[in-house]
Amino acid sequence: MEVDSDMPDSIRTPSGDATSSMQVDTTGSSSKDGEIEKSLGKLQIKESDSSFKRKPVIIIVIGMAGSGKTTFLHRLVCHSQESKLRGYVINLDPAVLSLPFGANIDIRDTVKYKEVMKQFNLGPNGGILTSLNLFATKFDEVISVVEKRADQLDYVLVDTPGQIEIFTWSASGAIITEAFASTFPTVIAYVVDTPRSVSPATFMSNMLYACSILYKTRLPLVLAFNKTDVAQHQFALEWMQDFEAFHAALESDQSYTSTLTRSLSLVLDEFYKNIRTAGVSAVSGSGMDEFFKAIEASTEEYMESYKADLDKRRAEKQRLEEERRRENMDKLRKDMEKSGGDTVVLSTGLKDKKVAMDDNDEIEEEEEEDYEVPSDDEEDMIDDEDEEASGFSI
């Protein structure tokens, strides 16, 4: 795949926004109140013009560092091409040196990771986070590009940074996830390193992180147990279905960690019952059909449950925004009626700051005026007193 040629230039080079001041002229006639009411009547909160589309399905690949996210995404791209599925690839990792697949939209074409580190004097993680924040400011244009091709696509595959916390717990990650979820069916694919999860403590750490992502994003989640060519994932399924088997695996360990892990296994029982899993191998390609079946089931679940919750939250947010605007307009109307036809300048805080600075200058000038310069005779008396004081000894 090649980089999308229809991608807007503003995605490649983010630009700043300009600010402006505003004045309201209230000089009117006898029909001023009627014009105000008419203006307020015309002011209505319009809903978003973007309509929800059932396709393509967004698959956001998330996982711990070293779990094989990029290799797994490469396998998804290959499987899509073999199965005649129309896919679209987006790379959100600004620090990756090379990709084994072609990305239609690549964050590296917009933000230079090393230049961000130099310009803002940041470390590796700070550079990745800042690059993602800069890219998120223009992500509405990425959504518009995908919308234009929506009828030609089945899946949109999204690769995330290797540092999982940078995407899952940052404001830019939340913006990107919500932007996708508000326009297309979106599913989170959490990649688990199966060989490392043989340890019960490591397995529990992965499950806790997957549970936190589920409640953080409020989107369907599919657990992809990767590297099944090295270690099969049946042990993990058994631990998730039977907590007694998981307790048996902890018998040899009597530490505080094992006791806490036993308790957490009971807490996550409800999480295990409603989660979908698939054992996959990014190297051999096994389990891809099972994974896409889980994605299809999660898409149906999204349309039935998650989308209703999303619409409810969006309606509540829109209601609060409408109330805020009405309060502002009521306040503006009262100010206009109180002004009595004078020009009202909306204060930006700069005027008050200037007045405070002028007051400080006046106070300093008064203090300087109060200070009297001593005469020559007074200075001689002060010097004589200093000499007498220095003559005394203790």
GROMACS .gro file of C-alpha atoms in nm:
model
  394
    1MET     CA    1   0.000   0.000   0.000
    2GLU     CA    2   0.108   0.357  -0.066
    3VAL     CA    3   0.052   0.673   0.128
    4ASP     CA    4  -0.290   0.823   0.055
    5SER     CA    5  -0.250   1.099  -0.202
    6ASP     CA    6  -0.586   1.253  -0.108
    7MET     CA    7  -0.471   1.334   0.243
    8PRO     CA    8  -0.505   1.708   0.314
    9ASP     CA    9  -0.188   1.913   0.341
   10SER     CA   10  -0.290   2.039   0.685
   11ILE     CA   11  -0.253   1.685   0.821
   12ARG     CA   12   0.107   1.683   0.704
   13THR     CA   13   0.192   2.025   0.848
   14PRO     CA   14  -0.019   2.140   1.145
   15SER     CA   15  -0.079   2.512   1.157
   16GLY     CA   16  -0.165   2.745   1.441
   17ASP     CA   17  -0.494   2.921   1.502
   18ALA     CA   18  -0.537   3.293   1.508
   19THR     CA   19  -0.718   3.478   1.784
   20SER     CA   20  -0.926   3.790   1.747
   21SER     CA   21  -1.105   4.044   1.965
   22MET     CA   22  -1.471   4.141   1.936
   23GLN     CA   23  -1.686   4.445   2.010
   24VAL     CA   24  -2.065   4.460   2.034
   25ASP     CA   25  -2.238   4.780   1.930
   26THR     CA   26  -2.569   4.824   2.112
   27THR     CA   27  -2.667   5.156   1.952
   28GLY     CA   28  -3.018   5.091   1.836
   29SER     CA   29  -3.367   5.224   1.795
   30SER     CA   30  -3.697   5.179   1.974
   31SER     CA   31  -3.729   4.825   1.834
   32LYS     CA   32  -3.405   4.713   2.004
   33ASP     CA   33  -3.576   4.461   2.233
   34GLY     CA   34  -3.761   4.306   1.940
   35GLU     CA   35  -3.441   4.264   1.743
   36ILE     CA   36  -3.274   4.099   2.043
   37GLU     CA   37  -3.559   3.849   2.076
   38LYS     CA   38  -3.546   3.778   1.703
   39SER     CA   39  -3.170   3.721   1.716
   40LEU     CA   40  -3.202   3.487   2.013
   41GLY     CA   41  -3.475   3.296   1.833
   42LYS     CA   42  -3.249   3.235   1.536
   43LEU     CA   43  -2.970   3.099   1.759
   44GLN     CA   44  -3.013   2.721   1.769
   45ILE     CA   45  -2.774   2.442   1.850
   46LYS     CA   46  -2.727   2.232   1.538
   47GLU     CA   47  -2.639   1.865   1.552
   48SER     CA   48  -2.330   1.727   1.388
   49ASP     CA   49  -2.358   1.687   1.013
   50SER     CA   50  -2.151   1.369   1.015
   51SER     CA   51  -2.378   1.062   0.993
   52PHE     CA   52  -2.284   0.733   1.154
   53LYS     CA   53  -2.166   0.466   0.909
   54ARG     CA   54  -2.184   0.090   0.964
   55LYS     CA   55  -1.865   0.038   0.763
   56PRO     CA   56  -1.570   0.030   0.773
   57VAL     CA   57  -1.499  -0.134   1.109
   58ILE     CA   58  -1.213   0.033   1.300
   59ILE     CA   59  -0.969  -0.210   1.464
   60ILE     CA   60  -0.735  -0.034   1.709
   61VAL     CA   61  -0.443  -0.263   1.797
   62ILE     CA   62  -0.312  -0.210   2.152
   63GLY     CA   63  -0.066  -0.415   2.356
   64MET     CA   64   0.234  -0.414   2.583
   65ALA     CA   65   0.577  -0.339   2.439
   66GLY     CA   66   0.718  -0.654   2.278
   67SER     CA   67   0.383  -0.830   2.248
   68GLY     CA   68   0.406  -0.821   1.866
   69LYS     CA   69   0.156  -0.548   1.773
   70THR     CA   70   0.326  -0.434   1.452
   71THR     CA   71   0.394  -0.790   1.334
   72PHE     CA   72   0.035  -0.883   1.418
   73LEU     CA   73  -0.094  -0.586   1.219
   74HIS     CA   74   0.124  -0.693   0.927
   75ARG     CA   75  -0.044  -1.034   0.940
   76LEU     CA   76  -0.386  -0.867   0.944
   77VAL     CA   77  -0.293  -0.671   0.631
   78CYS     CA   78  -0.175  -0.987   0.454
   79HIS     CA   79  -0.486  -1.179   0.557
   80SER     CA   80  -0.711  -0.897   0.433
   81GLN     CA   81  -0.543  -0.903   0.094
   82GLU     CA   82  -0.566  -1.283   0.069
   83SER     CA   83  -0.934  -1.281   0.174
   84LYS     CA   84  -1.022  -0.999  -0.070
   85LEU     CA   85  -1.111  -0.772   0.220
   86ARG     CA   86  -1.071  -0.403   0.154
   87GLY     CA   87  -0.845  -0.260   0.423
   88TYR     CA   88  -0.700   0.077   0.514
   89VAL     CA   89  -0.394   0.118   0.738
   90ILE     CA   90  -0.314   0.406   0.976
   91ASN     CA   91   0.015   0.424   1.166
   92LEU     CA   92   0.017   0.625   1.491
   93ASP     CA   93   0.367   0.531   1.609
   94PRO     CA   94   0.598   0.828   1.535
   95ALA     CA   95   0.913   0.656   1.668
   96VAL     CA   96   0.908   0.341   1.452
   97LEU     CA   97   1.201   0.328   1.210
   98SER     CA   98   1.044   0.105   0.945
   99LEU     CA   99   0.713  -0.072   0.892
  100PRO     CA  100   0.670  -0.419   0.738
  101PHE     CA  101   0.353  -0.293   0.567
  102GLY     CA  102   0.251   0.015   0.373
  103ALA     CA  103   0.051   0.274   0.569
  104ASN     CA  104  -0.213   0.480   0.391
  105ILE     CA  105  -0.187   0.750   0.659
  106ASP     CA  106   0.138   0.771   0.855
  107ILE     CA  107   0.198   1.005   1.148
  108ARG     CA  108   0.566   1.022   1.047
  109ASP     CA  109   0.467   1.216   0.735
  110THR     CA  110   0.317   1.487   0.957
  111VAL     CA  111   0.535   1.505   1.267
  112LYS     CA  112   0.910   1.450   1.286
  113TYR     CA  113   0.970   1.267   1.612
  114LYS     CA  114   1.336   1.360   1.657
  115GLU     CA  115   1.274   1.724   1.571
  116VAL     CA  116   1.004   1.738   1.839
  117MET     CA  117   1.252   1.600   2.093
  118LYS     CA  118   1.510   1.865   2.001
  119GLN     CA  119   1.269   2.156   1.982
  120PHE     CA  120   1.094   2.089   2.314
  121ASN     CA  121   1.394   1.931   2.491
  122LEU     CA  122   1.210   1.604   2.560
  123GLY     CA  123   1.301   1.243   2.618
  124PRO     CA  124   1.180   0.948   2.407
  125ASN     CA  125   0.844   0.904   2.579
  126GLY     CA  126   0.780   1.278   2.596
  127GLY     CA  127   0.862   1.308   2.226
  128ILE     CA  128   0.616   1.033   2.133
  129LEU     CA  129   0.342   1.186   2.348
  130THR     CA  130   0.395   1.537   2.209
  131SER     CA  131   0.401   1.407   1.851
  132LEU     CA  132   0.072   1.227   1.912
  133ASN     CA  133  -0.078   1.542   2.064
  134LEU     CA  134   0.022   1.748   1.759
  135PHE     CA  135  -0.127   1.490   1.524
  136ALA     CA  136  -0.452   1.476   1.724
  137THR     CA  137  -0.514   1.847   1.658
  138LYS     CA  138  -0.579   1.763   1.292
  139PHE     CA  139  -0.743   1.424   1.338
  140ASP     CA  140  -1.079   1.549   1.214
  141GLU     CA  141  -0.925   1.562   0.868
  142VAL     CA  142  -0.815   1.199   0.902
  143ILE     CA  143  -1.177   1.110   0.979
  144SER     CA  144  -1.295   1.301   0.672
  145VAL     CA  145  -1.047   1.112   0.453
  146VAL     CA  146  -1.176   0.778   0.582
  147GLU     CA  147  -1.536   0.893   0.538
  148LYS     CA  148  -1.476   0.966   0.171
  149ARG     CA  149  -1.361   0.607   0.119
  150ALA     CA  150  -1.609   0.445   0.358
  151ASP     CA  151  -1.808   0.271   0.083
  152GLN     CA  152  -1.489   0.116  -0.056
  153LEU     CA  153  -1.353  -0.022   0.273
  154ASP     CA  154  -1.429  -0.312   0.507
  155TYR     CA  155  -1.171  -0.252   0.781
  156VAL     CA  156  -0.944   0.026   0.903
  157LEU     CA  157  -0.640  -0.109   1.088
  158VAL     CA  158  -0.477   0.129   1.337
  159ASP     CA  159  -0.130   0.067   1.481
  160THR     CA  160  -0.053   0.243   1.812
  161PRO     CA  161   0.278   0.339   1.983
  162GLY     CA  162   0.480   0.068   2.154
  163GLN     CA  163   0.444   0.240   2.493
  164ILE     CA  164   0.087   0.140   2.573
  165GLU     CA  165   0.029   0.406   2.841
  166ILE     CA  166   0.107   0.686   2.594
  167PHE     CA  167  -0.202   0.600   2.390
  168THR     CA  168  -0.443   0.457   2.648
  169TRP     CA  169  -0.398   0.720   2.922
  170SER     CA  170  -0.328   1.037   2.723
  171ALA     CA  171  -0.572   1.305   2.609
  172SER     CA  172  -0.470   1.256   2.244
  173GLY     CA  173  -0.542   0.882   2.266
  174ALA     CA  174  -0.888   0.952   2.406
  175ILE     CA  175  -0.954   1.209   2.130
  176ILE     CA  176  -0.853   0.967   1.856
  177THR     CA  177  -1.054   0.679   2.002
  178GLU     CA  178  -1.369   0.887   2.052
  179ALA     CA  179  -1.336   1.040   1.705
  180PHE     CA  180  -1.338   0.693   1.550
  181ALA     CA  181  -1.612   0.557   1.778
  182SER     CA  182  -1.847   0.847   1.706
  183THR     CA  183  -1.832   0.787   1.330
  184PHE     CA  184  -1.766   0.416   1.270
  185PRO     CA  185  -1.803   0.086   1.460
  186THR     CA  186  -1.482   0.059   1.664
  187VAL     CA  187  -1.326  -0.246   1.831
  188ILE     CA  188  -1.015  -0.263   2.054
  189ALA     CA  189  -0.780  -0.556   1.988
  190TYR     CA  190  -0.560  -0.613   2.294
  191VAL     CA  191  -0.254  -0.821   2.200
  192VAL     CA  192  -0.124  -1.055   2.475
  193ASP     CA  193   0.224  -1.209   2.476
  194THR     CA  194   0.120  -1.572   2.536
  195PRO     CA  195   0.462  -1.722   2.627
  196ARG     CA  196   0.519  -1.458   2.894
  197SER     CA  197   0.166  -1.500   3.032
  198VAL     CA  198   0.241  -1.859   3.140
  199SER     CA  199   0.331  -1.705   3.475
  200PRO     CA  200   0.009  -1.648   3.677
  201ALA     CA  201   0.128  -1.308   3.800
  202THR     CA  202   0.205  -1.187   3.446
  203PHE     CA  203  -0.125  -1.325   3.322
  204MET     CA  204  -0.314  -1.137   3.593
  205SER     CA  205  -0.127  -0.815   3.508
  206ASN     CA  206  -0.236  -0.845   3.144
  207MET     CA  207  -0.597  -0.913   3.240
  208LEU     CA  208  -0.608  -0.614   3.475
  209TYR     CA  209  -0.470  -0.388   3.203
  210ALA     CA  210  -0.721  -0.524   2.950
  211CYS     CA  211  -1.004  -0.464   3.199
  212SER     CA  212  -0.889  -0.107   3.259
  213ILE     CA  213  -0.880  -0.039   2.883
  214LEU     CA  214  -1.232  -0.181   2.848
  215TYR     CA  215  -1.371   0.058   3.107
  216LYS     CA  216  -1.155   0.348   2.990
  217THR     CA  217  -1.260   0.335   2.624
  218ARG     CA  218  -1.613   0.189   2.672
  219LEU     CA  219  -1.570  -0.007   2.350
  220PRO     CA  220  -1.584  -0.381   2.265
  221LEU     CA  221  -1.258  -0.559   2.344
  222VAL     CA  222  -1.107  -0.869   2.184
  223LEU     CA  223  -0.815  -1.047   2.351
  224ALA     CA  224  -0.568  -1.168   2.087
  225PHE     CA  225  -0.331  -1.422   2.242
  226ASN     CA  226  -0.032  -1.379   2.010
  227LYS     CA  227   0.266  -1.613   1.951
  228THR     CA  228   0.064  -1.934   1.973
  229ASP     CA  229   0.330  -2.094   1.752
  230VAL     CA  230   0.558  -2.076   2.058
  231ALA     CA  231   0.306  -2.150   2.336
  232GLN     CA  232  -0.060  -2.248   2.304
  233HIS     CA  233  -0.319  -2.032   2.478
  234GLN     CA  234  -0.546  -2.309   2.611
  235PHE     CA  235  -0.403  -2.263   2.961
  236ALA     CA  236  -0.520  -1.900   2.959
  237LEU     CA  237  -0.872  -1.997   2.851
  238GLU     CA  238  -0.883  -2.259   3.129
  239TRP     CA  239  -0.773  -2.001   3.389
  240MET     CA  240  -1.041  -1.760   3.266
  241GLN     CA  241  -1.319  -2.021   3.275
  242ASP     CA  242  -1.223  -2.203   3.596
  243PHE     CA  243  -1.078  -2.000   3.882
  244GLU     CA  244  -0.996  -2.320   4.073
  245ALA     CA  245  -0.752  -2.418   3.800
  246PHE     CA  246  -0.593  -2.076   3.832
  247HIS     CA  247  -0.569  -2.120   4.210
  248ALA     CA  248  -0.402  -2.457   4.156
  249ALA     CA  249  -0.134  -2.287   3.945
  250LEU     CA  250  -0.061  -2.061   4.242
  251GLU     CA  251  -0.024  -2.339   4.500
  252SER     CA  252   0.355  -2.335   4.492
  253ASP     CA  253   0.369  -1.961   4.565
  254GLN     CA  254   0.265  -1.846   4.915
  255SER     CA  255   0.379  -1.484   4.888
  256TYR     CA  256   0.164  -1.173   4.923
  257THR     CA  257   0.152  -1.141   4.544
  258SER     CA  258  -0.007  -1.484   4.503
  259THR     CA  259  -0.267  -1.407   4.771
  260LEU     CA  260  -0.362  -1.084   4.596
  261THR     CA  261  -0.373  -1.264   4.259
  262ARG     CA  262  -0.617  -1.522   4.399
  263SER     CA  263  -0.849  -1.247   4.516
  264LEU     CA  264  -0.829  -1.061   4.184
  265SER     CA  265  -0.918  -1.378   3.990
  266LEU     CA  266  -1.256  -1.380   4.166
  267VAL     CA  267  -1.304  -1.008   4.105
  268LEU     CA  268  -1.244  -1.049   3.728
  269ASP     CA  269  -1.488  -1.339   3.692
  270GLU     CA  270  -1.756  -1.115   3.540
  271PHE     CA  271  -1.497  -0.964   3.304
  272TYR     CA  272  -1.397  -1.313   3.182
  273LYS     CA  273  -1.758  -1.411   3.107
  274ASN     CA  274  -1.821  -1.124   2.864
  275ILE     CA  275  -1.487  -1.103   2.684
  276ARG     CA  276  -1.404  -1.251   2.343
  277THR     CA  277  -1.071  -1.422   2.280
  278ALA     CA  278  -0.874  -1.559   1.987
  279GLY     CA  279  -0.542  -1.743   1.969
  280VAL     CA  280  -0.333  -1.608   1.682
  281SER     CA  281   0.019  -1.629   1.546
  282ALA     CA  282   0.157  -1.326   1.367
  283VAL     CA  283   0.435  -1.540   1.217
  284SER     CA  284   0.244  -1.842   1.084
  285GLY     CA  285  -0.091  -1.669   1.034
  286SER     CA  286  -0.294  -1.924   1.230
  287GLY     CA  287  -0.611  -1.810   1.403
  288MET     CA  288  -0.684  -1.518   1.171
  289ASP     CA  289  -1.030  -1.649   1.076
  290GLU     CA  290  -1.116  -1.693   1.443
  291PHE     CA  291  -0.998  -1.340   1.516
  292PHE     CA  292  -1.212  -1.182   1.242
  293LYS     CA  293  -1.515  -1.379   1.363
  294ALA     CA  294  -1.461  -1.227   1.707
  295ILE     CA  295  -1.435  -0.884   1.542
  296GLU     CA  296  -1.766  -0.935   1.361
  297ALA     CA  297  -1.938  -1.042   1.683
  298SER     CA  298  -1.793  -0.740   1.863
  299THR     CA  299  -1.919  -0.514   1.583
  300GLU     CA  300  -2.272  -0.642   1.632
  301GLU     CA  301  -2.236  -0.590   2.006
  302TYR     CA  302  -2.118  -0.235   1.939
  303MET     CA  303  -2.426  -0.157   1.730
  304GLU     CA  304  -2.661  -0.306   1.990
  305SER     CA  305  -2.514  -0.184   2.318
  306TYR     CA  306  -2.214   0.046   2.291
  307LYS     CA  307  -2.357   0.281   2.028
  308ALA     CA  308  -2.668   0.343   2.239
  309ASP     CA  309  -2.450   0.436   2.535
  310LEU     CA  310  -2.237   0.659   2.311
  311ASP     CA  311  -2.546   0.837   2.174
  312LYS     CA  312  -2.673   0.887   2.529
  313ARG     CA  313  -2.345   1.043   2.643
  314ARG     CA  314  -2.334   1.261   2.332
  315ALA     CA  315  -2.692   1.383   2.390
  316GLU     CA  316  -2.609   1.467   2.751
  317LYS     CA  317  -2.301   1.659   2.642
  318GLN     CA  318  -2.503   1.846   2.380
  319ARG     CA  319  -2.769   1.932   2.639
  320LEU     CA  320  -2.511   2.078   2.876
  321GLU     CA  321  -2.355   2.275   2.591
  322GLU     CA  322  -2.695   2.414   2.492
  323GLU     CA  323  -2.766   2.520   2.851
  324ARG     CA  324  -2.428   2.692   2.871
  325ARG     CA  325  -2.492   2.885   2.551
  326ARG     CA  326  -2.838   2.989   2.665
  327GLU     CA  327  -2.697   3.118   2.993
  328ASN     CA  328  -2.435   3.315   2.803
  329MET     CA  329  -2.696   3.463   2.570
  330ASP     CA  330  -2.923   3.556   2.862
  331LYS     CA  331  -2.630   3.728   3.029
  332LEU     CA  332  -2.545   3.908   2.704
  333ARG     CA  333  -2.905   4.024   2.664
  334LYS     CA  334  -2.915   4.162   3.017
  335ASP     CA  335  -2.587   4.346   2.961
  336MET     CA  336  -2.719   4.493   2.635
  337GLU     CA  337  -3.039   4.611   2.803
  338LYS     CA  338  -2.844   4.761   3.094
  339SER     CA  339  -2.601   4.946   2.864
  340GLY     CA  340  -2.875   5.175   2.734
  341GLY     CA  341  -2.741   5.207   2.379
  342ASP     CA  342  -2.372   5.248   2.465
  343THR     CA  343  -2.090   5.052   2.307
  344VAL     CA  344  -1.989   4.754   2.517
  345VAL     CA  345  -1.636   4.620   2.488
  346LEU     CA  346  -1.598   4.256   2.585
  347SER     CA  347  -1.316   4.243   2.838
  348THR     CA  348  -1.035   3.997   2.776
  349GLY     CA  349  -0.862   4.060   3.106
  350LEU     CA  350  -0.583   4.267   2.947
  351LYS     CA  351  -0.748   4.597   3.040
  352ASP     CA  352  -0.774   4.502   3.407
  353LYS     CA  353  -0.413   4.389   3.400
  354LYS     CA  354  -0.307   4.725   3.255
  355VAL     CA  355  -0.505   4.914   3.521
  356ALA     CA  356  -0.337   4.710   3.794
  357MET     CA  357   0.005   4.788   3.647
  358ASP     CA  358  -0.079   5.162   3.638
  359ASP     CA  359  -0.187   5.150   4.004
  360ASN     CA  360   0.141   4.985   4.099
  361ASP     CA  361   0.335   5.256   3.915
  362GLU     CA  362   0.143   5.529   4.100
  363ILE     CA  363   0.216   5.363   4.437
  364GLU     CA  364   0.587   5.344   4.355
  365GLU     CA  365   0.591   5.713   4.253
  366GLU     CA  366   0.423   5.813   4.583
  367GLU     CA  367   0.679   5.613   4.780
  368GLU     CA  368   0.961   5.790   4.596
  369GLU     CA  369   0.803   6.129   4.670
  370ASP     CA  370   0.770   6.044   5.043
  371TYR     CA  371   1.138   5.957   5.063
  372GLU     CA  372   1.339   6.273   5.151
  373VAL     CA  373   1.707   6.305   5.063
  374PRO     CA  374   1.907   6.399   5.382
  375SER     CA  375   2.097   6.730   5.385
  376ASP     CA  376   2.477   6.763   5.429
  377ASP     CA  377   2.449   6.852   5.802
  378GLU     CA  378   2.229   6.550   5.866
  379GLU     CA  379   2.476   6.324   5.686
  380ASP     CA  380   2.765   6.460   5.905
  381MET     CA  381   2.564   6.391   6.222
  382ILE     CA  382   2.495   6.036   6.105
  383ASP     CA  383   2.867   5.981   6.036
  384ASP     CA  384   2.961   6.113   6.388
  385GLU     CA  385   2.710   5.875   6.547
  386ASP     CA  386   2.856   5.583   6.350
  387GLU     CA  387   3.211   5.673   6.472
  388GLU     CA  388   3.093   5.694   6.838
  389ALA     CA  389   2.917   5.357   6.808
  390SER     CA  390   3.229   5.196   6.666
  391GLY     CA  391   3.437   5.332   6.958
  392PHE     CA  392   3.249   5.131   7.220
  393SER     CA  393   3.392   4.786   7.291
  394ILE     CA  394   3.237   4.492   7.473
   0.00000   0.00000   0.00000
